[in-house]
Amino acid sequence: MKLKPLYKNKTLEFYGYEKDINLNIPYFENGVSAGFPSPAEDHMNSKIDLNDLLIEHPSATYYVRVNGDSMLGVGIVSGDLLIVDKSLKVTNNCIVVAHIDGEFTVKKIKKTKKKIFLQAENTNYKPIEITEEMDFELFGVVAHAIHHFV
Amino acid sequence: MIGLVDCNNFYASCERVFKPNLKNKPIIVLSNNDGCVIARSNEAKALGVKMGEPVFKIRALIRKYKINVFSTNFALYGDLSHRVMDVLKTEVKKLEIYSIDEAFLDLSDFRSSERAVFIKKKIKQWTSIPVSIGIAPTKTLAKIANHIAKKNTEKGVFTLNNEMIIKKTLSVFPVENLWGIGRKYAHKLKLSGIKTALDFKNADAKWVKHNLSINGILIQRELKGEQCYKLKTYQSRKKSISTTRSFSKEIKKYSLIKEAVNNFANNCARKLREEKSCCSKVSVFLMTNPYKSKSKQYHQKITLFFPTATNDSLEISRMVDKALKKIYINDYSYKKAGVIVHEIKPEREVQISLFNKIDIKKRRNLMYSLDKINMIMGRDKVHLASQGIDKKWQLKQEQLSPCYTTQIKDILTIKI
């Protein structure tokens, strides 16, 4: 999948969608009408598929809905849909879904020299240090958040 | 070499993926209709819960040890199974999907068990499902290796690759646990003093052929390291497709049973169309509750033929109605019914009978449209009137977990 830059200003970039041409020829059950052909016909492309953009590893991708405000700082708002890719490697500062003592949570991974923390992106929440005694397991890396405006 | 990947306690493991608080807790999964135990986590096995046990018999045990009980959630298990198989496809060139939780791998380029350890880790990371991998020169030996991998190893990978290890392993492997040896054969073998897989490997081939037929010979050769069962990498066309269900309550009323079997017929027809096949025969069966030994029992099956092989929902439904009329008796309450379509052949090979009355082309278009609409709008959104609406006969699934991966309304919600 390639993104084709279309237009750019200071704050926004617009992209078109370029993909190997894969046209589905429409099938007309009752024959084709003989009117003037649509001038747009030659410029038609396949439709944009968000799956191509958002899902790199389909068999490792899971969806998660969030509820809460602890990750507001990175733009994860209550009600957002997260796209979680379990195949991705966990790195410092990435956002992860993990479970601690049997409960799921979404936090940012913070590694220092000796310690690992799960950090909220909201000053009302304290970082959680991951210790040996904890029952801690990573679920996957949050690759995208989808926010609904309507 | 051949590898056998088997998911550990698959259904129980699926239930755990989205419920991490069930880690190390006993889990059981019940059959359709919440009747019997069909899957157990290791913890539940340790508590003595048996496979196939009716759930009413272990109510006290469930309460005492707080066993987590689930109805079968095939949408979830099916999706996770697909994911496991997809990950495997990225790792090996050839793969035979043997069941929902098992696959044989072509490991002809096998060098060390490191590779299998990597595959196992990758599946765990991508899907959260723990698997065991057995590696050996033949399928039968790979099955044994998998058994050992699951029971006796830390890393869940075991390789049977030299004579010494094979001999040692077979000498303690009970013959009844061998792949392809049923209860009847196992009994026969034991009577003749053949108790372990090694005994069987060393048994006289003539005796085996005489007593266990050709299959016995093939198993014996496989134990000796000769590949008799090849990897089936293509999905062979099914021989029959069936939809059978137990009802949540016993049903006496004809109209309700008719509604149920019409749904089963439609389900079979849809599956036939999915694989572009047609069937020439359809069977319908009805049975009373076999667990109620005091009440009168009735079990009847009938098979009818189609003059022209078909996958048309309307035709199959009509035939099923005809069949049901012949076997239904008003005196009984029925617990289970089913529809089986057989003599399946590819759609394009169908010969049209002289007596064919319907416009096949038109009907195919109708079915195509029906499937297309239902694919977009949801299963059975458009259906035959005979399938009914309220479906009183439907499954009892009181402990069903959400379809976390296949229904947007059911996806996991996390409080953050």
Coordinates of C-alpha atoms in Angstrom, one line a residue:
Chain A
M1 CA 0.0 0.0 0.0
K2 CA 1.3 3.5 -0.9
L3 CA 0.1 6.9 0.2
K4 CA 0.2 9.4 -2.5
P5 CA 0.6 13.0 -1.2
L6 CA -2.1 15.2 -2.7
Y7 CA -2.1 18.5 -0.8
K8 CA -0.2 19.9 2.1
N9 CA -0.6 22.9 4.3
K10 CA 1.0 23.9 7.6
T11 CA -1.2 21.6 9.8
L12 CA -2.6 19.0 7.6
E13 CA -1.5 16.6 4.9
F14 CA -3.9 14.9 2.6
Y15 CA -3.2 11.7 0.9
G16 CA -4.7 9.8 -1.9
Y17 CA -4.6 6.0 -2.1
E18 CA -2.5 4.1 -4.5
K19 CA -2.8 0.4 -4.8
D20 CA -2.1 -2.3 -7.4
I21 CA -5.0 -1.8 -9.8
N22 CA -7.6 -4.3 -8.9
L23 CA -10.9 -3.2 -10.4
N24 CA -14.0 -5.1 -9.8
I25 CA -16.0 -4.9 -13.0
P26 CA -19.6 -4.2 -12.2
Y27 CA -21.9 -6.9 -13.4
F28 CA -25.2 -5.9 -15.0
E29 CA -27.8 -8.5 -14.7
N30 CA -30.1 -6.8 -17.2
G31 CA -27.6 -5.8 -19.8
V32 CA -26.0 -2.4 -20.1
S33 CA -27.9 0.7 -20.9
A34 CA -26.7 2.4 -24.1
G35 CA -26.6 6.1 -22.8
F36 CA -23.6 8.3 -22.7
P37 CA -20.8 6.6 -20.7
S38 CA -19.9 8.2 -17.4
P39 CA -16.8 10.5 -17.9
A40 CA -15.7 9.4 -14.4
E41 CA -15.4 5.8 -15.5
D42 CA -11.8 6.1 -16.6
H43 CA -10.8 7.7 -13.4
M44 CA -12.3 5.2 -11.1
N45 CA -10.1 3.5 -8.6
S46 CA -10.6 0.8 -6.1
K47 CA -12.1 2.0 -2.9
I48 CA -10.0 2.9 0.1
D49 CA -9.8 0.0 2.5
L50 CA -9.0 1.1 6.0
N51 CA -7.9 -2.5 6.8
D52 CA -4.8 -1.9 4.6
L53 CA -3.9 1.2 6.5
L54 CA -4.6 0.0 10.0
I55 CA -4.0 -3.7 10.1
E56 CA -0.6 -5.0 9.2
H57 CA -0.9 -8.4 10.8
P58 CA -4.5 -9.6 10.6
S59 CA -4.0 -12.8 12.6
A60 CA -2.4 -10.9 15.5
T61 CA -4.8 -8.0 15.5
Y62 CA -7.5 -7.5 18.2
Y63 CA -9.8 -4.7 18.9
V64 CA -10.4 -3.2 22.3
R65 CA -12.8 -0.5 23.6
V66 CA -11.5 1.7 26.4
N67 CA -13.4 3.3 29.2
G68 CA -11.6 5.9 31.4
D69 CA -9.4 9.0 31.2
S70 CA -6.0 7.8 32.3
M71 CA -4.5 8.0 28.8
L72 CA -5.9 11.4 27.7
G73 CA -2.3 12.7 27.3
V74 CA -1.7 10.5 24.2
G75 CA -5.2 11.2 22.9
I76 CA -6.9 8.0 24.0
V77 CA -10.4 9.2 25.1
S78 CA -13.1 7.2 26.8
G79 CA -15.0 5.2 24.2
D80 CA -12.2 5.0 21.7
L81 CA -11.5 1.8 19.8
L82 CA -8.0 0.6 20.0
I83 CA -6.3 -1.6 17.4
V84 CA -3.9 -3.9 19.2
D85 CA -1.2 -5.7 17.3
K86 CA 0.1 -8.6 19.4
S87 CA 2.9 -9.4 16.9
L88 CA 4.8 -6.1 17.5
K89 CA 7.8 -5.9 19.8
V90 CA 7.4 -3.9 22.9
T91 CA 9.7 -0.9 23.1
N92 CA 10.2 1.9 25.5
N93 CA 7.4 4.5 25.4
C94 CA 5.0 2.4 23.4
I95 CA 1.4 2.0 24.5
V96 CA 0.4 -1.5 25.6
V97 CA -2.5 -3.5 26.7
A98 CA -1.4 -5.6 29.6
H99 CA -2.8 -7.5 32.5
I100 CA -1.8 -7.0 36.1
D101 CA -3.1 -9.4 38.7
G102 CA -5.9 -10.5 36.4
E103 CA -7.1 -7.1 35.3
F104 CA -6.6 -5.6 31.8
T105 CA -5.2 -2.1 31.5
V106 CA -3.8 0.2 28.8
K107 CA -0.7 2.2 29.7
K108 CA 2.6 3.5 28.4
I109 CA 5.8 1.4 29.0
K110 CA 8.6 3.3 30.7
K111 CA 11.9 1.6 31.1
T112 CA 14.6 3.0 33.3
K113 CA 18.0 1.4 33.9
K114 CA 16.7 -1.0 36.5
K115 CA 12.9 -0.7 36.6
I116 CA 9.9 -1.0 34.3
F117 CA 6.8 1.2 34.9
L118 CA 3.4 1.3 33.4
Q119 CA 2.7 5.0 33.2
A120 CA -0.6 6.7 32.7
E121 CA -0.9 9.8 30.5
N122 CA -2.8 11.8 33.1
T123 CA -1.3 13.4 36.2
N124 CA -4.1 12.1 38.3
Y125 CA -2.7 8.6 38.1
K126 CA 0.6 7.4 39.5
P127 CA 2.9 5.2 37.6
I128 CA 2.8 1.5 38.5
E129 CA 6.1 -0.3 39.0
I130 CA 6.2 -3.8 37.6
T131 CA 7.7 -6.0 40.3
E132 CA 8.6 -9.7 40.5
E133 CA 5.7 -10.6 42.7
M134 CA 3.2 -9.1 40.4
D135 CA 1.2 -11.4 38.0
F136 CA 2.0 -9.3 35.0
E137 CA 1.7 -10.2 31.3
L138 CA 1.7 -8.1 28.2
F139 CA -1.2 -8.6 25.8
G140 CA -0.1 -6.5 22.9
V141 CA 1.0 -3.1 21.5
V142 CA -1.6 -0.5 20.7
A143 CA -1.0 0.4 17.1
H144 CA -3.9 2.8 16.5
A145 CA -6.7 4.5 18.4
I146 CA -10.0 5.3 16.5
H147 CA -11.9 8.2 17.9
H148 CA -15.5 8.7 17.0
F149 CA -16.8 12.2 16.5
V150 CA -20.2 11.4 15.4
Chain B
M1 CA 10.3 -34.8 9.5
I2 CA 6.7 -34.1 10.4
G3 CA 5.6 -31.8 13.2
L4 CA 2.3 -32.0 15.0
V5 CA 1.1 -28.8 16.6
D6 CA -1.6 -29.3 19.2
C7 CA -3.2 -26.5 21.2
N8 CA -3.2 -27.2 24.9
N9 CA -6.7 -27.6 26.3
F10 CA -7.8 -25.5 23.4
Y11 CA -11.3 -24.4 24.4
A12 CA -10.3 -23.6 27.9
S13 CA -7.3 -21.7 26.6
C14 CA -9.6 -19.7 24.3
E15 CA -11.7 -18.7 27.3
R16 CA -8.6 -17.5 29.1
V17 CA -7.3 -15.2 26.3
F18 CA -9.7 -12.4 27.3
K19 CA -10.1 -13.3 30.9
P20 CA -6.6 -13.3 32.4
N21 CA -8.0 -13.6 35.9
L22 CA -8.7 -17.3 35.0
K23 CA -5.0 -18.0 34.8
N24 CA -4.3 -21.2 36.9
K25 CA -8.0 -21.5 37.7
P26 CA -10.1 -24.6 36.8
I27 CA -12.2 -24.1 33.7
I28 CA -14.7 -26.5 32.0
V29 CA -16.5 -26.0 28.7
L30 CA -19.9 -27.7 28.1
S31 CA -21.3 -29.3 25.0
N32 CA -24.1 -27.8 23.0
N33 CA -27.0 -27.3 25.3
D34 CA -24.8 -27.2 28.3
G35 CA -25.1 -30.9 28.8
C36 CA -21.7 -32.5 29.2
V37 CA -18.1 -31.5 29.9
I38 CA -16.2 -31.4 26.6
A39 CA -13.1 -29.5 27.6
R40 CA -11.1 -29.1 30.8
S41 CA -8.2 -27.0 31.8
N42 CA -5.4 -28.8 33.6
E43 CA -6.7 -27.6 36.9
A44 CA -10.1 -29.1 36.2
K45 CA -8.5 -32.3 35.2
A46 CA -6.6 -32.4 38.5
L47 CA -9.9 -32.0 40.4
G48 CA -11.1 -35.2 38.8
V49 CA -13.6 -33.8 36.3
K50 CA -14.0 -36.4 33.6
M51 CA -14.4 -35.9 29.8
G52 CA -18.0 -36.3 28.7
E53 CA -19.3 -36.2 32.2
P54 CA -22.9 -34.8 32.5
V55 CA -22.8 -31.5 34.2
F56 CA -25.6 -32.3 36.7
K57 CA -23.4 -35.0 38.2
I58 CA -20.6 -32.6 39.2
R59 CA -22.6 -29.6 40.4
A60 CA -21.3 -30.1 43.9
L61 CA -17.7 -30.2 42.7
I62 CA -18.2 -27.1 40.6
R63 CA -19.5 -25.2 43.7
K64 CA -16.9 -26.5 46.0
Y65 CA -13.8 -25.7 43.9
K66 CA -15.4 -22.6 42.1
I67 CA -14.9 -24.2 38.7
N68 CA -15.5 -21.7 35.9
V69 CA -18.1 -23.1 33.6
F70 CA -18.6 -22.0 30.0
S71 CA -21.0 -22.9 27.1
T72 CA -19.2 -23.7 23.9
N73 CA -18.4 -20.5 22.0
F74 CA -17.6 -21.8 18.6
A75 CA -17.4 -18.2 17.1
L76 CA -14.5 -17.5 19.5
Y77 CA -12.8 -20.9 19.2
G78 CA -13.1 -20.9 15.4
D79 CA -11.6 -17.4 15.1
L80 CA -8.7 -18.2 17.4
S81 CA -8.1 -21.5 15.6
H82 CA -7.9 -19.6 12.2
R83 CA -5.4 -17.3 13.8
V84 CA -3.2 -20.2 15.0
M85 CA -3.3 -21.8 11.6
D86 CA -2.5 -18.5 9.8
V87 CA 0.5 -18.0 12.0
L88 CA 1.6 -21.6 11.1
K89 CA 1.2 -20.8 7.4
T90 CA 3.7 -18.0 7.8
E91 CA 6.3 -20.4 9.2
V92 CA 6.0 -23.6 7.0
K93 CA 5.4 -24.2 3.4
K94 CA 3.0 -27.1 3.8
L95 CA 0.5 -27.7 6.5
E96 CA -2.4 -30.1 7.1
I97 CA -5.1 -28.7 9.3
Y98 CA -6.2 -31.8 11.0
S99 CA -8.8 -30.5 13.4
I100 CA -9.8 -27.2 15.1
D101 CA -6.8 -27.4 17.4
E102 CA -4.3 -29.6 15.5
A103 CA -2.1 -29.3 12.5
F104 CA 0.6 -31.4 10.8
L105 CA 3.6 -29.4 9.5
D106 CA 6.0 -30.3 6.8
L107 CA 9.4 -30.0 8.5
S108 CA 11.4 -31.6 5.7
D109 CA 14.0 -28.9 6.2
F110 CA 14.2 -29.6 9.9
R111 CA 17.6 -29.1 11.6
S112 CA 17.0 -28.5 15.3
S113 CA 14.1 -28.2 17.7
E114 CA 14.9 -24.5 18.1
R115 CA 12.7 -23.9 15.1
A116 CA 9.8 -25.5 16.8
V117 CA 10.4 -23.5 20.0
F118 CA 10.3 -20.4 17.9
I119 CA 7.0 -21.4 16.2
K120 CA 5.5 -22.2 19.6
K121 CA 6.6 -18.8 21.0
K122 CA 5.3 -17.0 17.9
I123 CA 1.8 -18.6 18.3
K124 CA 1.7 -17.7 21.9
Q125 CA 2.6 -14.1 21.2
W126 CA 0.3 -13.6 18.3
T127 CA -2.7 -15.5 19.7
S128 CA -2.1 -16.1 23.4
I129 CA -2.8 -19.8 22.8
P130 CA -0.3 -22.2 24.3
V131 CA 0.6 -25.1 22.0
S132 CA 2.8 -28.3 22.1
I133 CA 4.8 -29.5 19.2
G134 CA 5.9 -33.1 18.6
I135 CA 8.4 -33.8 15.8
A136 CA 9.1 -37.2 14.3
P137 CA 9.7 -38.9 10.9
T138 CA 6.0 -40.0 10.6
K139 CA 2.6 -38.8 11.6
T140 CA 2.0 -41.6 14.0
L141 CA 5.4 -41.0 15.7
A142 CA 4.7 -37.2 15.7
K143 CA 1.4 -37.9 17.6
I144 CA 3.4 -39.7 20.2
A145 CA 6.1 -37.0 20.3
N146 CA 3.3 -34.5 20.9
H147 CA 1.9 -36.5 23.7
I148 CA 5.3 -36.4 25.4
A149 CA 5.8 -32.7 24.6
K150 CA 2.6 -31.9 26.4
K151 CA 2.9 -34.2 29.4
N152 CA 6.6 -34.5 30.2
T153 CA 8.5 -31.4 28.9
E154 CA 9.0 -27.9 30.2
K155 CA 9.2 -26.2 26.8
G156 CA 6.4 -28.1 25.1
V157 CA 8.5 -29.4 22.3
F158 CA 9.7 -32.9 21.8
T159 CA 11.6 -34.6 19.0
L160 CA 11.7 -38.3 18.2
N161 CA 14.7 -38.4 15.9
N162 CA 16.9 -41.3 16.7
E163 CA 16.4 -45.0 17.3
M164 CA 17.5 -44.9 20.9
I165 CA 14.9 -42.2 21.9
I166 CA 12.2 -43.8 19.8
K167 CA 12.7 -47.2 21.4
K168 CA 12.8 -45.8 24.9
T169 CA 9.7 -43.7 24.3
L170 CA 7.7 -46.5 22.6
S171 CA 8.5 -48.9 25.4
V172 CA 6.5 -46.9 27.9
F173 CA 3.8 -45.7 25.6
P174 CA 0.5 -47.6 26.1
V175 CA -0.7 -49.2 22.9
E176 CA -4.3 -47.9 23.4
N177 CA -3.0 -44.3 23.1
L178 CA -1.7 -44.9 19.6
W179 CA -3.2 -42.8 16.9
G180 CA -5.7 -45.0 14.9
I181 CA -6.0 -47.8 17.5
G182 CA -9.5 -47.9 18.7
R183 CA -10.9 -49.5 21.8
K184 CA -11.7 -52.7 20.0
Y185 CA -8.2 -53.1 18.6
A186 CA -6.6 -52.1 21.9
H187 CA -8.5 -54.9 23.6
K188 CA -7.5 -57.5 21.0
L189 CA -3.8 -56.4 21.3
K190 CA -3.7 -56.6 25.0
L191 CA -5.2 -60.1 25.0
S192 CA -2.3 -61.1 22.9
G193 CA 0.2 -59.6 25.3
I194 CA 0.9 -56.4 23.2
K195 CA 0.8 -53.7 25.8
T196 CA 3.1 -50.9 24.6
A197 CA 3.8 -49.2 21.3
L198 CA 7.1 -51.0 21.2
D199 CA 5.5 -54.4 21.6
F200 CA 3.3 -53.4 18.6
K201 CA 6.2 -52.2 16.5
N202 CA 7.9 -55.6 17.1
A203 CA 4.8 -57.7 16.6
D204 CA 4.7 -60.2 13.7
A205 CA 3.4 -58.3 10.6
K206 CA 1.4 -61.3 9.4
W207 CA -0.4 -61.5 12.7
V208 CA -1.1 -57.7 12.6
K209 CA -2.5 -57.9 9.1
H210 CA -4.7 -60.9 10.0
N211 CA -6.1 -59.3 13.2
L212 CA -6.0 -55.6 12.5
S213 CA -6.4 -55.4 8.7
I214 CA -4.4 -53.0 6.6
N215 CA -4.7 -50.1 8.9
G216 CA -2.8 -52.0 11.6
I217 CA 0.0 -52.7 9.1
L218 CA 0.2 -49.0 8.2
I219 CA 0.4 -47.9 11.8
Q220 CA 3.1 -50.5 12.4
R221 CA 5.2 -49.3 9.4
E222 CA 4.8 -45.7 10.6
L223 CA 6.2 -46.7 14.0
K224 CA 9.2 -48.2 12.2
G225 CA 9.7 -44.8 10.6
E226 CA 8.2 -45.4 7.2
Q227 CA 5.8 -42.6 6.0
C228 CA 2.5 -44.2 5.1
Y229 CA 0.2 -41.3 5.9
K230 CA 1.2 -38.3 3.7
L231 CA 0.4 -34.7 4.5
K232 CA -2.9 -33.8 3.1
T233 CA -2.4 -30.2 2.2
Y234 CA -5.5 -29.6 0.2
Q235 CA -9.0 -29.5 1.7
S236 CA -10.7 -32.6 0.3
R237 CA -14.3 -32.2 -0.5
K238 CA -16.4 -33.3 2.4
K239 CA -18.3 -36.6 2.1
S240 CA -21.3 -35.3 4.0
I241 CA -22.4 -32.2 5.8
S242 CA -24.6 -32.5 8.8
T243 CA -26.4 -30.2 11.2
T244 CA -27.8 -31.8 14.2
R245 CA -28.9 -30.3 17.5
S246 CA -30.2 -31.2 20.8
F247 CA -33.2 -29.1 21.8
S248 CA -33.1 -27.1 25.0
K249 CA -36.4 -28.7 26.0
E250 CA -38.0 -31.8 24.6
I251 CA -40.4 -31.0 21.8
K252 CA -43.6 -32.8 20.8
K253 CA -45.2 -30.3 18.5
Y254 CA -44.8 -31.1 14.8
S255 CA -44.7 -27.4 13.8
L256 CA -41.8 -26.7 16.1
I257 CA -39.8 -29.7 14.9
K258 CA -40.5 -28.8 11.4
E259 CA -39.2 -25.3 12.0
A260 CA -36.0 -26.8 13.5
V261 CA -35.2 -29.2 10.7
N262 CA -35.9 -26.5 8.2
N263 CA -33.2 -24.5 9.8
F264 CA -30.8 -27.4 9.7
A265 CA -31.7 -28.0 6.1
N266 CA -31.0 -24.4 5.3
N267 CA -27.7 -24.5 7.2
C268 CA -26.6 -27.6 5.2
A269 CA -27.6 -25.9 1.9
R270 CA -25.6 -22.8 2.7
K271 CA -22.5 -24.8 3.5
L272 CA -22.9 -26.7 0.2
R273 CA -23.1 -23.4 -1.7
E274 CA -20.1 -22.1 0.2
E275 CA -18.0 -24.9 -1.2
K276 CA -19.7 -24.9 -4.5
S277 CA -21.1 -28.5 -4.1
C278 CA -24.4 -30.2 -4.5
C279 CA -25.9 -33.2 -2.8
S280 CA -27.9 -36.1 -4.1
K281 CA -29.3 -37.4 -0.9
V282 CA -30.7 -36.0 2.3
S283 CA -31.3 -37.8 5.6
V284 CA -33.4 -36.6 8.5
F285 CA -33.4 -38.2 11.9
L286 CA -35.4 -37.7 15.1
M287 CA -34.8 -39.1 18.5
T288 CA -36.2 -39.1 22.1
N289 CA -34.0 -38.4 25.1
P290 CA -31.8 -41.5 25.7
Y291 CA -31.0 -40.4 29.3
K292 CA -34.7 -40.8 30.3
S293 CA -34.6 -44.6 30.3
K294 CA -38.0 -44.9 31.9
S295 CA -39.9 -43.2 29.1
K296 CA -40.5 -44.9 25.7
Q297 CA -37.7 -44.5 23.2
Y298 CA -38.0 -43.7 19.6
H299 CA -35.2 -43.2 17.0
Q300 CA -35.9 -43.0 13.3
K301 CA -33.9 -42.0 10.3
I302 CA -34.9 -41.7 6.7
T303 CA -33.0 -40.9 3.5
L304 CA -34.5 -39.4 0.3
F305 CA -33.0 -38.8 -3.1
F306 CA -32.9 -35.8 -5.3
P307 CA -33.4 -36.5 -9.0
T308 CA -31.0 -33.7 -9.8
A309 CA -28.2 -32.9 -7.2
T310 CA -28.9 -29.6 -5.6
N311 CA -27.7 -27.0 -3.1
D312 CA -30.9 -25.0 -3.2
S313 CA -32.4 -24.1 0.2
L314 CA -36.0 -24.4 -1.1
E315 CA -35.5 -27.8 -2.6
I316 CA -33.6 -29.3 0.3
S317 CA -36.2 -27.8 2.7
R318 CA -39.1 -29.3 0.7
M319 CA -37.4 -32.7 0.8
V320 CA -36.7 -32.5 4.5
D321 CA -40.4 -31.7 5.1
K322 CA -41.3 -34.8 3.2
A323 CA -38.9 -36.9 5.1
L324 CA -40.0 -35.5 8.5
K325 CA -43.7 -36.3 7.7
K326 CA -42.7 -39.9 7.2
I327 CA -40.9 -40.4 10.5
Y328 CA -42.7 -38.1 12.9
I329 CA -45.0 -39.8 15.3
N330 CA -47.2 -37.8 17.6
D331 CA -46.7 -40.0 20.6
Y332 CA -43.2 -38.9 21.6
S333 CA -41.3 -35.9 22.9
Y334 CA -38.2 -35.4 20.9
K335 CA -34.8 -34.3 22.3
K336 CA -32.7 -34.3 19.2
A337 CA -33.0 -34.0 15.4
G338 CA -30.7 -33.6 12.5
V339 CA -30.3 -33.2 8.8
I340 CA -27.4 -34.8 6.8
V341 CA -26.7 -34.2 3.2
H342 CA -24.6 -36.7 1.3
E343 CA -23.3 -37.9 -2.1
I344 CA -21.7 -34.6 -2.5
K345 CA -20.2 -33.5 -5.9
P346 CA -19.0 -30.3 -7.4
E347 CA -21.7 -28.0 -8.6
R348 CA -20.3 -27.9 -12.2
E349 CA -20.5 -31.7 -12.5
V350 CA -24.2 -31.9 -11.8
Q351 CA -26.2 -33.7 -14.4
I352 CA -29.7 -32.4 -14.8
S353 CA -32.4 -35.0 -14.7
L354 CA -34.9 -35.4 -17.4
F355 CA -37.7 -34.8 -14.9
N356 CA -36.3 -31.5 -13.7
K357 CA -39.0 -28.9 -13.3
I358 CA -37.3 -25.9 -11.8
D359 CA -35.3 -23.2 -13.7
I360 CA -31.9 -24.0 -12.2
K361 CA -30.2 -20.9 -13.4
K362 CA -32.8 -18.6 -11.9
R363 CA -32.8 -20.5 -8.6
R364 CA -29.0 -20.3 -8.5
N365 CA -29.2 -16.5 -8.9
L366 CA -31.8 -16.4 -6.1
M367 CA -29.5 -18.4 -3.8
Y368 CA -26.5 -16.3 -4.7
S369 CA -28.5 -13.1 -3.8
L370 CA -29.7 -14.6 -0.6
D371 CA -26.2 -15.6 0.5
K372 CA -24.8 -12.2 -0.5
I373 CA -27.5 -10.3 1.5
N374 CA -26.9 -12.5 4.5
M375 CA -23.2 -12.1 4.3
I376 CA -23.5 -8.4 4.6
M377 CA -26.5 -8.2 6.9
G378 CA -25.8 -11.2 9.1
R379 CA -26.6 -14.9 9.1
D380 CA -30.2 -15.8 8.3
K381 CA -31.3 -12.1 8.0
V382 CA -33.3 -13.3 4.9
H383 CA -34.6 -16.8 5.4
L384 CA -37.3 -19.2 4.5
A385 CA -40.6 -18.6 6.2
S386 CA -40.5 -22.3 7.2
Q387 CA -37.5 -21.5 9.4
G388 CA -39.7 -19.6 11.8
I389 CA -38.9 -16.6 13.9
D390 CA -38.7 -17.2 17.6
K391 CA -36.8 -20.5 17.4
K392 CA -38.0 -22.0 20.7
W393 CA -36.0 -25.2 20.0
Q394 CA -32.7 -23.3 20.1
L395 CA -29.7 -24.2 22.2
K396 CA -29.4 -23.6 25.8
Q397 CA -26.2 -21.6 26.3
E398 CA -26.4 -20.0 29.6
Q399 CA -22.7 -19.6 30.3
L400 CA -21.7 -18.2 26.9
S401 CA -18.7 -15.9 26.9
P402 CA -18.7 -12.9 24.6
C403 CA -17.5 -13.3 21.0
Y404 CA -14.5 -11.1 21.6
T405 CA -13.0 -11.4 18.2
T406 CA -16.0 -11.7 15.8
Q407 CA -18.7 -9.3 17.1
I408 CA -18.0 -5.6 17.5
K409 CA -20.6 -5.4 20.3
D410 CA -18.7 -8.1 22.2
I411 CA -15.1 -6.7 22.0
L412 CA -13.2 -6.4 25.2
T413 CA -13.7 -3.2 27.1
I414 CA -10.9 -2.1 29.4
K415 CA -11.2 0.4 32.2
I416 CA -8.2 2.6 32.1

